[in-house]
Amino acid sequence: MEELLRYFQRELPEINGFLDKEADQLNGLVRDVAKHIIGSGGKRIRPLLTLLFARSLGYDKDDHHAIACSLELLHSATLLHDDYLDDAELRRGRPAAHLVFGRTETILAGDALLALANEMAARYGNAKLSWLLAKGTMETAVGEIEEIAFSKDPSLDRQTYMEIIIGKTARLIECACRCGAVLAGATPEQEDAAGEYGLNLGIAFQLVDDALDYASPTSETGKPEGGDLKEGKVTLPLILLMEEGDEAGCETLLEALKEKSLTDEQCQDLLAQVREGRYSEKTREEAAAYVEKAKACLDGFEPGEELSVLKQAADFVLTRTK
Amino acid sequence: MEELLRYFQRELPEINGFLDKEADQLNGLVRDVAKHIIGSGGKRIRPLLTLLFARSLGYDKDDHHAIACSLELLHSATLLHDDYLDDAELRRGRPAAHLVFGRTETILAGDALLALANEMAARYGNAKLSWLLAKGTMETAVGEIEEIAFSKDPSLDRQTYMEIIIGKTARLIECACRCGAVLAGATPEQEDAAGEYGLNLGIAFQLVDDALDYASPTSETGKPEGGDLKEGKVTLPLILLMEEGDEAGCETLLEALKEKSLTDEQCQDLLAQVREGRYSEKTREEAAAYVEKAKACLDGFEPGEELSVLKQAADFVLTRTK
């Protein structure tokens, strides 16, 4: 992991500096919301992936920041809208933007960040980048909508769950990787390989996120433990638990999730069952398979620092604890 | 006006057909919201302006619909978000989308339409179009934000009012005109002339809209009479009235608007004063000056059907009653 950390530490200041500079130029009322969400941390995985793929394919210019950071801004915009729509109280351990700035400012700041992201992508005079960004935004919005429909009418169907996490998380990570490849003038095959890496990494990333929700104490993740369950959200650890349960139990649970009538006691009981059955760990094992798929996509890339870091980044997804 | 009407009648079916076809391809949950807002009418001014400028500058291909309609989708997206944030009940005489489909579906459908608009603009392989669209979206979002800040802390300051209507309305119309020019491969001077026309037309359009709010019965506009005042929104007719009033009266009014404590009786009294002082008509007179400015921007364009229609469109803005 040493190379990965060194790479991140070397590149993060410039990425954060670029994001700050762009946010500073926003209109005053948008700026405060933008700086709140950008300044709340975040791993900057998307911009780093864009940079890694661009360089791994031979890009040696120094103008990658606008497209790399546009992915982070798209991500930030979706967080602003989703946190509001989910009535989330915390984001990365800090109060969610809509609680600090109000719903109107938050929704419109999200729109402004979407626009800024598109403007940044358009700076290169390369319409493919704009097209990729638009597609990534669309897929993310659709993923969110499907997740919300799923939460209103939950099931324990794995395929629906997978479609949702692909839409709401993996597609934008795929998009970040494709943008890096396109910036470097990749062949269609190279772009697809980068995209496949991102898609699989994104799936693994969300699986680990959903596993962490059942496993990690609040202080590390900045989120309440078992928050997904309390919100009535069905994720893989719960699906795995129920796959081994009886049919009647599943129906009772689904009914309670749908009616939002799960008691604290029932919640604690389910959390204990997930812990005992090690379903959080089993979710991580499924994530591990996607990490392997992601790494296999890198076979055709030239050896070098970026390739090592991309491999380590895939492994890192599995080891993170927050 | 005959040429204008004939042109609109000839082009509208294709524009509406294109919008329908694009909406049909959206994910099911977004599609219903998109079709609701697209199908609720609207004048399609933005797509028609793109088309008119492209053709007036010699564009003779038949692939203008994606960029023209992207402007309509951007506009629709902002209506979805704004109607929700304004707690609007009606849009074009029909229930606002958020009341039919819910807030989450409406906000995310707006995001998806923003993404679709950007994707459509990116189809041409011309990054300038993507850049214009991003800029138009940003300016519209900022205009909305400034309007909301203004409504929380209202003043009777004309300059602030003008900045707001430029941002929330005129910039996207300017953008529609610039996109048409860019599609046709215009010179920078031609693009700027098209943009100036759009900017002035957009200002006139919003001034007339604000005049209509004080003048028109609900059945024609689909909006409640004096709705802006009841919402505590300061627009030009009210500014004109208060410019001729005493200072104490202005302060009392601003306080009541800020506190949202205006009684029905006070509202009716103000509406009567605006009627008596003909401030709605005086607002139209100010709009007329912008219409003249818009038409002056057309001086360098070649005579032809499109040029006539653009002139008539500018005049039409003044005569509309809904």
XYZ file of C-alpha atoms in Angstrom:
644
model
C 0.000 0.000 0.000
C 3.031 2.275 0.370
C 3.075 3.360 -3.266
C -0.663 4.087 -3.142
C -0.332 6.278 -0.072
C 2.656 8.122 -1.475
C 0.810 8.748 -4.742
C -2.307 9.995 -2.949
C -0.294 12.218 -0.630
C 1.584 13.676 -3.569
C -1.494 14.392 -5.712
C -4.150 15.313 -3.148
C -2.919 18.835 -2.341
C -3.169 19.865 -5.993
C -6.605 18.282 -6.396
C -7.885 19.936 -3.234
C -6.297 23.219 -4.264
C -7.980 23.068 -7.646
C -11.368 22.261 -6.090
C -10.983 25.154 -3.657
C -10.040 27.558 -6.412
C -13.063 26.584 -8.515
C -15.398 26.798 -5.517
C -14.031 30.247 -4.635
C -15.160 31.550 -8.008
C -18.773 30.516 -7.484
C -21.491 33.007 -6.635
C -21.467 33.804 -2.914
C -24.594 31.898 -1.981
C -23.562 28.751 -3.827
C -19.978 29.043 -2.677
C -20.715 28.468 0.995
C -22.640 25.260 0.288
C -20.017 24.082 -2.198
C -17.172 24.726 0.232
C -19.066 22.903 2.982
C -19.407 19.717 0.945
C -15.995 19.919 -0.734
C -14.298 20.791 2.539
C -15.907 17.939 4.440
C -13.214 15.541 3.323
C -13.939 12.689 0.990
C -11.385 10.372 -0.466
C -11.107 12.063 -3.902
C -11.146 8.577 -5.408
C -12.795 9.733 -8.628
C -10.297 12.475 -9.548
C -7.389 10.202 -8.643
C -8.722 7.437 -10.887
C -9.036 9.858 -13.791
C -5.455 10.964 -13.238
C -4.154 7.396 -12.837
C -5.710 6.163 -16.084
C -4.665 9.232 -18.044
C -1.044 8.820 -16.930
C -1.024 5.043 -17.234
C -1.917 5.567 -20.898
C 0.899 8.003 -21.447
C -0.746 11.370 -20.794
C 2.038 13.710 -19.773
C 0.405 17.140 -19.853
C -0.436 18.949 -16.655
C -4.013 20.020 -17.447
C -5.877 16.995 -16.097
C -7.300 18.748 -13.033
C -10.443 20.203 -14.605
C -11.759 16.884 -15.876
C -10.548 14.958 -12.808
C -12.161 17.413 -10.403
C -15.378 17.600 -12.448
C -16.025 14.022 -11.319
C -15.613 15.036 -7.691
C -18.023 17.947 -8.202
C -20.615 15.670 -9.815
C -20.263 13.367 -6.840
C -20.589 16.302 -4.425
C -23.710 17.517 -6.253
C -25.382 14.130 -5.893
C -24.457 14.027 -2.191
C -26.104 17.427 -1.660
C -29.333 16.313 -3.342
C -29.388 12.832 -1.818
C -28.659 13.915 1.735
C -31.551 16.321 1.509
C -33.915 13.784 -0.048
C -32.873 11.113 2.475
C -33.284 13.562 5.381
C -29.725 12.634 6.307
C -28.370 14.395 9.362
C -24.692 13.706 8.952
C -22.223 13.606 6.076
C -18.693 12.524 6.884
C -19.350 13.232 10.542
C -20.471 16.830 9.942
C -24.021 18.212 9.743
C -25.487 17.677 6.272
C -25.562 20.806 4.086
C -29.348 21.159 3.996
C -29.401 21.400 7.805
C -26.796 24.166 7.729
C -27.887 26.151 4.669
C -31.514 25.189 4.013
C -33.165 23.063 1.345
C -33.349 25.707 -1.374
C -29.713 26.722 -1.166
C -28.678 23.060 -1.079
C -30.734 21.907 -4.078
C -29.677 24.895 -6.171
C -26.039 24.603 -5.119
C -26.236 20.989 -6.339
C -27.526 22.251 -9.687
C -24.740 24.825 -9.836
C -22.110 22.152 -9.094
C -23.548 19.950 -11.860
C -23.233 22.918 -14.195
C -19.689 23.719 -13.047
C -18.666 20.093 -13.560
C -19.985 20.211 -17.121
C -18.287 23.518 -17.792
C -14.963 22.115 -16.538
C -15.280 19.066 -18.784
C -16.062 21.305 -21.771
C -12.802 23.229 -21.352
C -10.835 20.604 -23.289
C -12.682 21.060 -26.562
C -13.276 17.275 -26.485
C -16.985 16.511 -26.735
C -16.468 12.881 -25.716
C -15.596 14.040 -22.205
C -18.844 16.030 -21.999
C -20.781 13.053 -23.263
C -19.215 10.712 -20.680
C -19.994 13.136 -17.882
C -23.612 13.524 -18.989
C -24.012 9.759 -19.178
C -22.481 9.291 -15.721
C -24.787 11.923 -14.240
C -27.849 10.338 -15.829
C -26.972 6.848 -14.591
C -26.306 8.136 -11.086
C -29.657 9.956 -10.975
C -31.478 6.877 -12.244
C -29.678 4.709 -9.669
C -30.817 7.037 -6.903
C -34.377 7.002 -8.157
C -34.382 3.213 -8.298
C -32.980 3.053 -4.793
C -35.786 5.227 -3.514
C -38.423 3.163 -5.326
C -36.785 0.070 -3.802
C -36.956 1.566 -0.317
C -40.669 2.239 -0.740
C -41.308 -1.279 -1.933
C -38.363 -3.281 -0.598
C -37.536 -6.826 -1.634
C -34.702 -9.186 -0.817
C -33.847 -9.540 -4.476
C -30.113 -9.544 -5.088
C -30.340 -8.571 -8.754
C -32.333 -5.415 -7.995
C -29.845 -4.566 -5.247
C -26.940 -4.988 -7.665
C -28.601 -2.804 -10.307
C -29.088 -0.084 -7.740
C -25.517 -0.035 -6.451
C -24.194 -0.092 -10.012
C -26.351 2.893 -10.897
C -25.883 4.994 -7.823
C -22.161 4.346 -7.247
C -20.293 2.246 -9.782
C -21.235 4.092 -12.973
C -19.706 7.371 -11.862
C -16.495 5.592 -10.877
C -16.516 3.882 -14.278
C -16.999 7.333 -15.781
C -13.966 8.705 -13.901
C -11.780 5.928 -15.317
C -13.116 6.353 -18.861
C -12.497 10.112 -18.709
C -8.859 9.505 -17.837
C -8.495 7.096 -20.756
C -10.228 9.476 -23.192
C -8.064 12.387 -22.029
C -5.028 10.290 -22.925
C -6.436 9.505 -26.375
C -7.017 5.814 -25.572
C -8.211 3.232 -28.085
C -11.822 2.064 -27.586
C -10.450 -1.188 -26.111
C -8.287 0.671 -23.607
C -11.203 2.916 -22.666
C -13.438 -0.105 -22.133
C -10.809 -1.825 -19.989
C -10.508 1.316 -17.843
C -14.305 1.489 -17.620
C -14.605 -2.165 -16.609
C -11.994 -1.665 -13.906
C -13.973 1.285 -12.580
C -17.300 -0.516 -12.721
C -15.996 -3.499 -10.742
C -14.112 -1.299 -8.318
C -17.266 0.761 -7.810
C -19.346 -2.317 -7.057
C -16.729 -3.520 -4.574
C -16.583 -0.054 -3.034
C -20.344 0.069 -2.444
C -20.440 -3.521 -1.130
C -17.777 -2.590 1.421
C -19.723 0.566 2.274
C -22.834 -1.505 2.899
C -20.806 -3.985 4.946
C -19.297 -1.159 7.023
C -22.749 0.159 7.813
C -23.395 -3.004 9.824
C -19.953 -3.307 11.281
C -18.345 -0.046 12.094
C -18.771 2.159 15.127
C -20.007 5.693 14.442
C -16.799 7.416 15.415
C -14.912 5.915 12.479
C -17.438 6.237 9.659
C -19.158 9.401 10.799
C -22.445 7.553 10.301
C -24.755 5.915 12.866
C -24.277 2.132 13.185
C -26.884 0.080 11.324
C -28.136 3.314 9.788
C -29.250 1.607 6.582
C -31.467 -0.824 8.475
C -32.939 1.952 10.597
C -33.727 3.869 7.398
C -35.414 0.776 6.008
C -32.721 0.280 3.367
C -32.133 -3.300 2.212
C -28.455 -4.006 1.482
C -26.447 -7.169 0.969
C -25.714 -8.071 4.627
C -29.458 -8.141 5.307
C -30.189 -10.006 2.052
C -27.595 -12.653 3.009
C -29.133 -13.025 6.472
C -32.616 -13.421 5.083
C -31.511 -15.858 2.369
C -30.789 -18.259 5.192
C -33.972 -17.435 7.088
C -37.490 -18.775 6.664
C -40.054 -17.363 4.259
C -42.430 -16.125 6.942
C -39.605 -14.219 8.652
C -38.716 -12.521 5.376
C -42.271 -11.435 4.760
C -42.661 -10.038 8.250
C -39.402 -8.110 7.882
C -40.316 -6.695 4.455
C -43.707 -5.620 5.768
C -42.071 -3.866 8.732
C -39.514 -2.149 6.457
C -42.252 -1.005 4.096
C -44.408 0.313 6.923
C -41.343 1.801 8.642
C -42.621 0.048 11.753
C -39.404 -1.718 12.751
C -38.946 -1.234 16.494
C -35.607 -0.429 18.112
C -35.658 -3.870 19.670
C -36.235 -5.602 16.311
C -33.423 -3.503 14.833
C -30.989 -4.478 17.573
C -32.002 -8.112 17.145
C -31.357 -8.005 13.396
C -28.025 -6.227 13.927
C -27.017 -8.980 16.342
C -28.035 -11.680 13.851
C -25.988 -10.012 11.098
C -23.003 -9.876 13.473
C -23.398 -13.492 14.583
C -23.814 -14.765 11.019
C -20.786 -12.688 9.924
C -22.842 -11.312 7.026
C -20.887 -8.099 7.004
C -17.700 -10.142 6.479
C -19.454 -12.250 3.849
C -20.407 -9.088 2.009
C -16.730 -8.130 2.009
C -15.933 -11.528 0.517
C -18.274 -10.792 -2.358
C -16.568 -7.441 -2.746
C -13.235 -9.267 -2.963
C -14.420 -11.094 -6.081
C -15.176 -7.781 -7.790
C -11.771 -6.456 -6.775
C -10.196 -9.428 -8.547
C -12.294 -8.722 -11.646
C -11.175 -5.095 -11.524
C -7.510 -6.041 -11.339
C -7.886 -8.463 -14.254
C -8.962 -5.510 -16.428
C -5.486 -4.024 -15.994
C -3.708 -6.866 -17.827
C -3.109 -4.903 -21.011
C -1.707 -1.787 -19.325
C 1.992 -0.905 -19.335
C 3.865 -1.606 -16.102
C 4.732 1.494 -14.114
C 3.885 3.489 -11.031
C 0.266 4.124 -12.091
C -0.401 0.448 -12.756
C 0.926 -0.511 -9.315
C -1.169 2.174 -7.686
C -4.321 1.072 -9.559
C -3.787 -2.478 -8.302
C -3.170 -1.286 -4.758
C -6.237 0.987 -4.955
C -8.368 -2.048 -5.787
C -6.992 -3.921 -2.781
C -7.389 -0.872 -0.577
C -11.143 -0.830 -1.176
C -11.324 -4.098 0.749
C -9.225 -3.065 3.694
C -10.732 0.280 4.512
C -12.564 0.562 7.815
C -14.294 3.885 7.256
C -47.313 38.115 -36.935
C -48.503 35.797 -39.692
C -45.033 34.616 -40.668
C -44.197 33.959 -37.010
C -47.292 31.848 -36.458
C -46.753 29.904 -39.666
C -43.128 29.230 -38.723
C -44.052 28.084 -35.226
C -46.866 25.884 -36.496
C -44.552 24.324 -39.043
C -41.691 23.596 -36.611
C -43.501 22.797 -33.367
C -44.672 19.273 -34.265
C -41.091 18.145 -34.940
C -39.772 19.776 -31.776
C -42.510 18.225 -29.667
C -42.016 14.892 -31.403
C -38.295 14.989 -30.649
C -38.892 15.889 -26.995
C -41.408 13.046 -26.660
C -39.039 10.555 -28.241
C -36.203 11.537 -25.896
C -38.485 11.437 -22.850
C -39.759 8.000 -23.854
C -36.239 6.620 -23.613
C -35.773 7.728 -20.014
C -35.938 5.304 -17.101
C -39.542 4.617 -16.138
C -39.567 6.568 -12.912
C -38.006 9.667 -14.464
C -40.069 9.337 -17.620
C -43.401 10.027 -15.962
C -42.156 13.247 -14.378
C -40.403 14.315 -17.590
C -43.497 13.691 -19.683
C -45.622 15.603 -17.185
C -43.515 18.746 -17.455
C -42.793 18.438 -21.189
C -46.423 17.613 -21.958
C -47.773 20.543 -19.971
C -47.349 22.866 -22.921
C -44.864 25.691 -22.896
C -44.073 27.897 -25.806
C -40.870 26.129 -26.952
C -39.338 29.572 -27.383
C -35.833 28.356 -26.599
C -35.642 25.546 -29.200
C -37.219 27.790 -31.806
C -34.659 30.521 -31.181
C -31.808 28.035 -31.591
C -33.307 26.896 -34.870
C -33.961 30.439 -36.104
C -30.406 31.611 -35.472
C -28.850 28.485 -36.953
C -30.869 28.859 -40.151
C -30.496 32.631 -40.342
C -26.730 32.021 -40.410
C -27.011 29.521 -43.238
C -27.265 26.195 -41.385
C -29.049 23.853 -43.763
C -28.616 20.437 -42.114
C -31.510 18.743 -40.412
C -29.831 17.721 -37.143
C -30.585 20.804 -35.048
C -33.185 19.137 -32.835
C -30.874 17.691 -30.183
C -29.236 21.018 -29.322
C -32.473 22.985 -29.728
C -34.411 20.625 -27.483
C -31.601 20.442 -24.919
C -32.446 24.061 -24.092
C -36.084 23.126 -23.504
C -35.013 20.259 -21.233
C -32.726 22.542 -19.227
C -35.644 24.905 -18.839
C -37.941 22.033 -17.807
C -35.397 20.836 -15.255
C -35.229 24.260 -13.639
C -39.040 24.437 -13.552
C -39.188 21.097 -11.735
C -36.706 22.232 -9.095
C -38.094 25.748 -8.739
C -41.730 24.747 -8.469
C -40.800 22.384 -5.686
C -38.627 24.935 -3.882
C -41.290 27.639 -4.290
C -44.036 25.274 -3.062
C -45.854 26.168 -6.290
C -49.178 24.436 -6.733
C -49.749 25.054 -10.419
C -47.609 25.043 -13.546
C -49.299 26.071 -16.765
C -52.682 25.474 -15.153
C -51.864 21.891 -14.146
C -50.763 20.563 -10.758
C -47.022 21.035 -10.264
C -44.961 17.848 -10.672
C -43.902 17.574 -7.043
C -47.548 17.418 -5.976
C -48.215 14.608 -8.442
C -45.009 12.558 -8.142
C -43.423 13.568 -4.840
C -40.367 15.646 -4.008
C -37.738 12.957 -4.474
C -38.923 11.883 -7.912
C -39.205 15.521 -8.962
C -35.749 16.636 -7.797
C -34.054 13.581 -9.290
C -36.018 13.829 -12.537
C -34.731 17.411 -12.756
C -31.183 16.084 -12.346
C -31.808 13.465 -15.026
C -33.154 16.103 -17.435
C -30.073 18.256 -16.814
C -27.963 15.224 -17.663
C -30.023 14.395 -20.764
C -29.717 17.982 -21.969
C -25.945 17.802 -21.617
C -25.812 14.445 -23.371
C -27.846 15.813 -26.282
C -25.548 18.823 -26.632
C -22.508 16.524 -26.609
C -23.816 14.544 -29.618
C -22.416 17.089 -32.070
C -18.793 16.593 -31.139
C -18.616 20.382 -30.636
C -17.390 21.200 -27.143
C -18.410 24.857 -27.474
C -22.055 23.758 -27.349
C -21.446 21.838 -24.114
C -19.669 24.826 -22.655
C -22.514 27.203 -23.543
C -25.056 24.854 -22.007
C -23.050 24.516 -18.797
C -22.692 28.283 -18.557
C -26.423 28.802 -19.141
C -27.290 26.260 -16.456
C -24.938 27.853 -13.966
C -26.274 31.352 -14.569
C -29.856 30.138 -14.256
C -29.135 28.387 -10.963
C -27.367 31.465 -9.602
C -30.287 33.658 -10.721
C -32.690 31.417 -8.842
C -30.549 31.487 -5.747
C -30.336 35.267 -5.860
C -34.087 35.492 -6.293
C -34.632 33.392 -3.208
C -32.153 35.453 -1.186
C -33.984 38.547 -2.422
C -37.334 37.149 -1.324
C -35.970 36.515 2.166
C -34.580 39.999 2.396
C -36.592 41.999 -0.134
C -35.739 45.481 -1.287
C -37.235 47.820 -3.857
C -33.917 48.069 -5.639
C -34.305 47.995 -9.397
C -30.733 46.939 -10.120
C -30.990 43.845 -7.950
C -34.315 43.003 -9.594
C -32.739 43.336 -13.054
C -29.791 41.115 -12.090
C -32.195 38.463 -10.900
C -34.368 38.383 -14.004
C -31.285 38.345 -16.216
C -29.942 35.359 -14.304
C -33.076 33.331 -13.892
C -34.576 33.914 -17.357
C -32.584 35.937 -19.860
C -29.283 34.036 -19.742
C -30.824 30.739 -20.855
C -32.581 32.497 -23.739
C -29.266 34.123 -24.640
C -27.751 30.640 -24.486
C -30.400 29.264 -26.889
C -29.543 31.962 -29.437
C -25.788 31.480 -29.065
C -26.168 27.715 -29.527
C -27.951 28.276 -32.847
C -25.190 30.598 -34.005
C -22.424 28.203 -32.918
C -24.163 25.271 -34.618
C -24.075 27.286 -37.850
C -20.349 28.018 -37.422
C -20.896 31.735 -36.725
C -18.103 34.274 -36.297
C -17.609 35.529 -32.703
C -19.331 38.795 -33.704
C -22.355 36.950 -35.091
C -22.552 34.779 -31.980
C -22.412 37.859 -29.751
C -25.139 39.583 -31.777
C -27.347 36.498 -31.433
C -26.569 36.382 -27.714
C -27.383 40.086 -27.223
C -30.690 39.610 -29.037
C -31.517 36.710 -26.703
C -30.465 38.564 -23.582
C -32.650 41.581 -24.381
C -35.538 39.397 -25.519
C -35.250 37.393 -22.304
C -35.354 40.535 -20.164
C -38.423 41.763 -22.070
C -40.022 38.343 -21.719
C -39.600 38.291 -17.943
C -40.757 41.902 -17.573
C -43.952 41.005 -19.459
C -44.324 37.904 -17.291
C -44.063 40.037 -14.171
C -46.531 42.547 -15.651
C -48.986 39.747 -16.485
C -48.876 38.513 -12.914
C -50.558 41.740 -11.835
C -52.886 42.033 -14.788
C -54.148 38.743 -16.049
C -57.037 36.628 -14.773
C -56.100 33.110 -13.653
C -57.918 31.346 -16.469
C -55.549 32.721 -19.091
C -52.171 32.378 -17.383
C -52.898 29.289 -15.334
C -51.511 31.181 -12.340
C -53.363 32.919 -9.504
C -53.705 36.706 -9.958
C -51.182 38.751 -8.004
C -49.430 35.503 -7.123
C -46.013 37.145 -6.928
C -47.209 39.649 -4.353
C -48.913 36.955 -2.299
C -45.667 34.978 -2.358
C -43.820 38.070 -1.156
C -41.952 38.430 -4.452
C -40.935 41.964 -5.411
C -41.178 42.591 -9.167
C -41.134 45.710 -11.300
C -44.836 46.709 -11.076
C -44.511 46.843 -7.297
C -41.143 48.619 -7.478
C -42.685 51.252 -9.783
C -45.620 51.742 -7.419
C -43.358 52.165 -4.409
C -40.973 54.492 -6.241
C -43.830 56.976 -6.235
C -44.850 56.243 -2.654
C -43.487 57.635 0.611
C -40.542 56.182 2.468
C -42.557 55.068 5.503
C -44.973 53.171 3.247
C -42.071 51.373 1.573
C -40.567 50.322 4.878
C -43.882 49.035 6.181
C -44.400 47.034 2.982
C -40.895 45.554 3.008
C -41.300 44.569 6.642
C -44.615 42.851 5.867
C -43.120 41.047 2.858
C -40.154 39.906 4.904
C -42.347 38.688 7.748
C -44.832 37.195 5.269
C -47.446 39.045 7.271
C -49.234 40.777 4.392
C -52.972 40.382 4.951
C -55.442 39.564 2.161
C -56.830 43.042 2.557
C -53.417 44.688 2.187
C -52.766 42.522 -0.864
C -56.030 43.533 -2.514
C -55.275 47.174 -1.732
C -51.823 46.955 -3.344
C -53.243 45.145 -6.381
C -55.787 47.943 -6.771
C -53.060 50.587 -6.495
C -50.993 48.824 -9.168
C -54.065 48.714 -11.424
C -54.939 52.352 -10.831
C -51.387 53.559 -11.398
C -51.156 51.378 -14.561
C -47.843 49.970 -13.283
C -48.402 46.730 -15.133
C -48.687 48.705 -18.389
C -45.652 50.783 -17.422
C -43.685 47.569 -16.921
C -44.679 46.556 -20.451
C -43.365 49.902 -21.668
C -39.992 49.122 -20.138
C -40.136 45.727 -21.832
C -40.764 47.504 -25.142
C -37.407 49.292 -24.853
C -35.629 45.922 -24.494
C -37.534 44.570 -27.489
C -36.180 47.471 -29.539
C -32.656 46.721 -28.302
C -33.124 43.080 -29.283
C -34.253 43.965 -32.795
C -31.294 46.320 -33.231
C -28.974 43.332 -32.703
C -30.335 41.802 -35.913
C -28.974 44.562 -38.161
C -26.107 42.541 -39.550
C -28.147 39.414 -40.390
C -29.122 38.488 -43.947
C -32.736 39.236 -44.901
C -34.952 36.171 -45.169
C -37.742 34.252 -43.484
C -35.791 33.654 -40.265
C -34.879 37.324 -39.880
C -38.535 38.348 -40.261
C -39.609 35.740 -37.746
C -36.947 36.837 -35.230
C -38.231 40.421 -35.503
C -41.826 39.315 -35.131
C -40.893 37.090 -32.181
C -39.467 40.127 -30.414
C -42.689 42.071 -30.995
C -44.782 39.082 -29.963
C -43.225 39.096 -26.497
C -44.969 42.423 -25.896
C -48.397 41.432 -27.124
C -48.864 38.131 -25.356
C -51.592 37.997 -22.726
C -50.675 34.675 -21.139
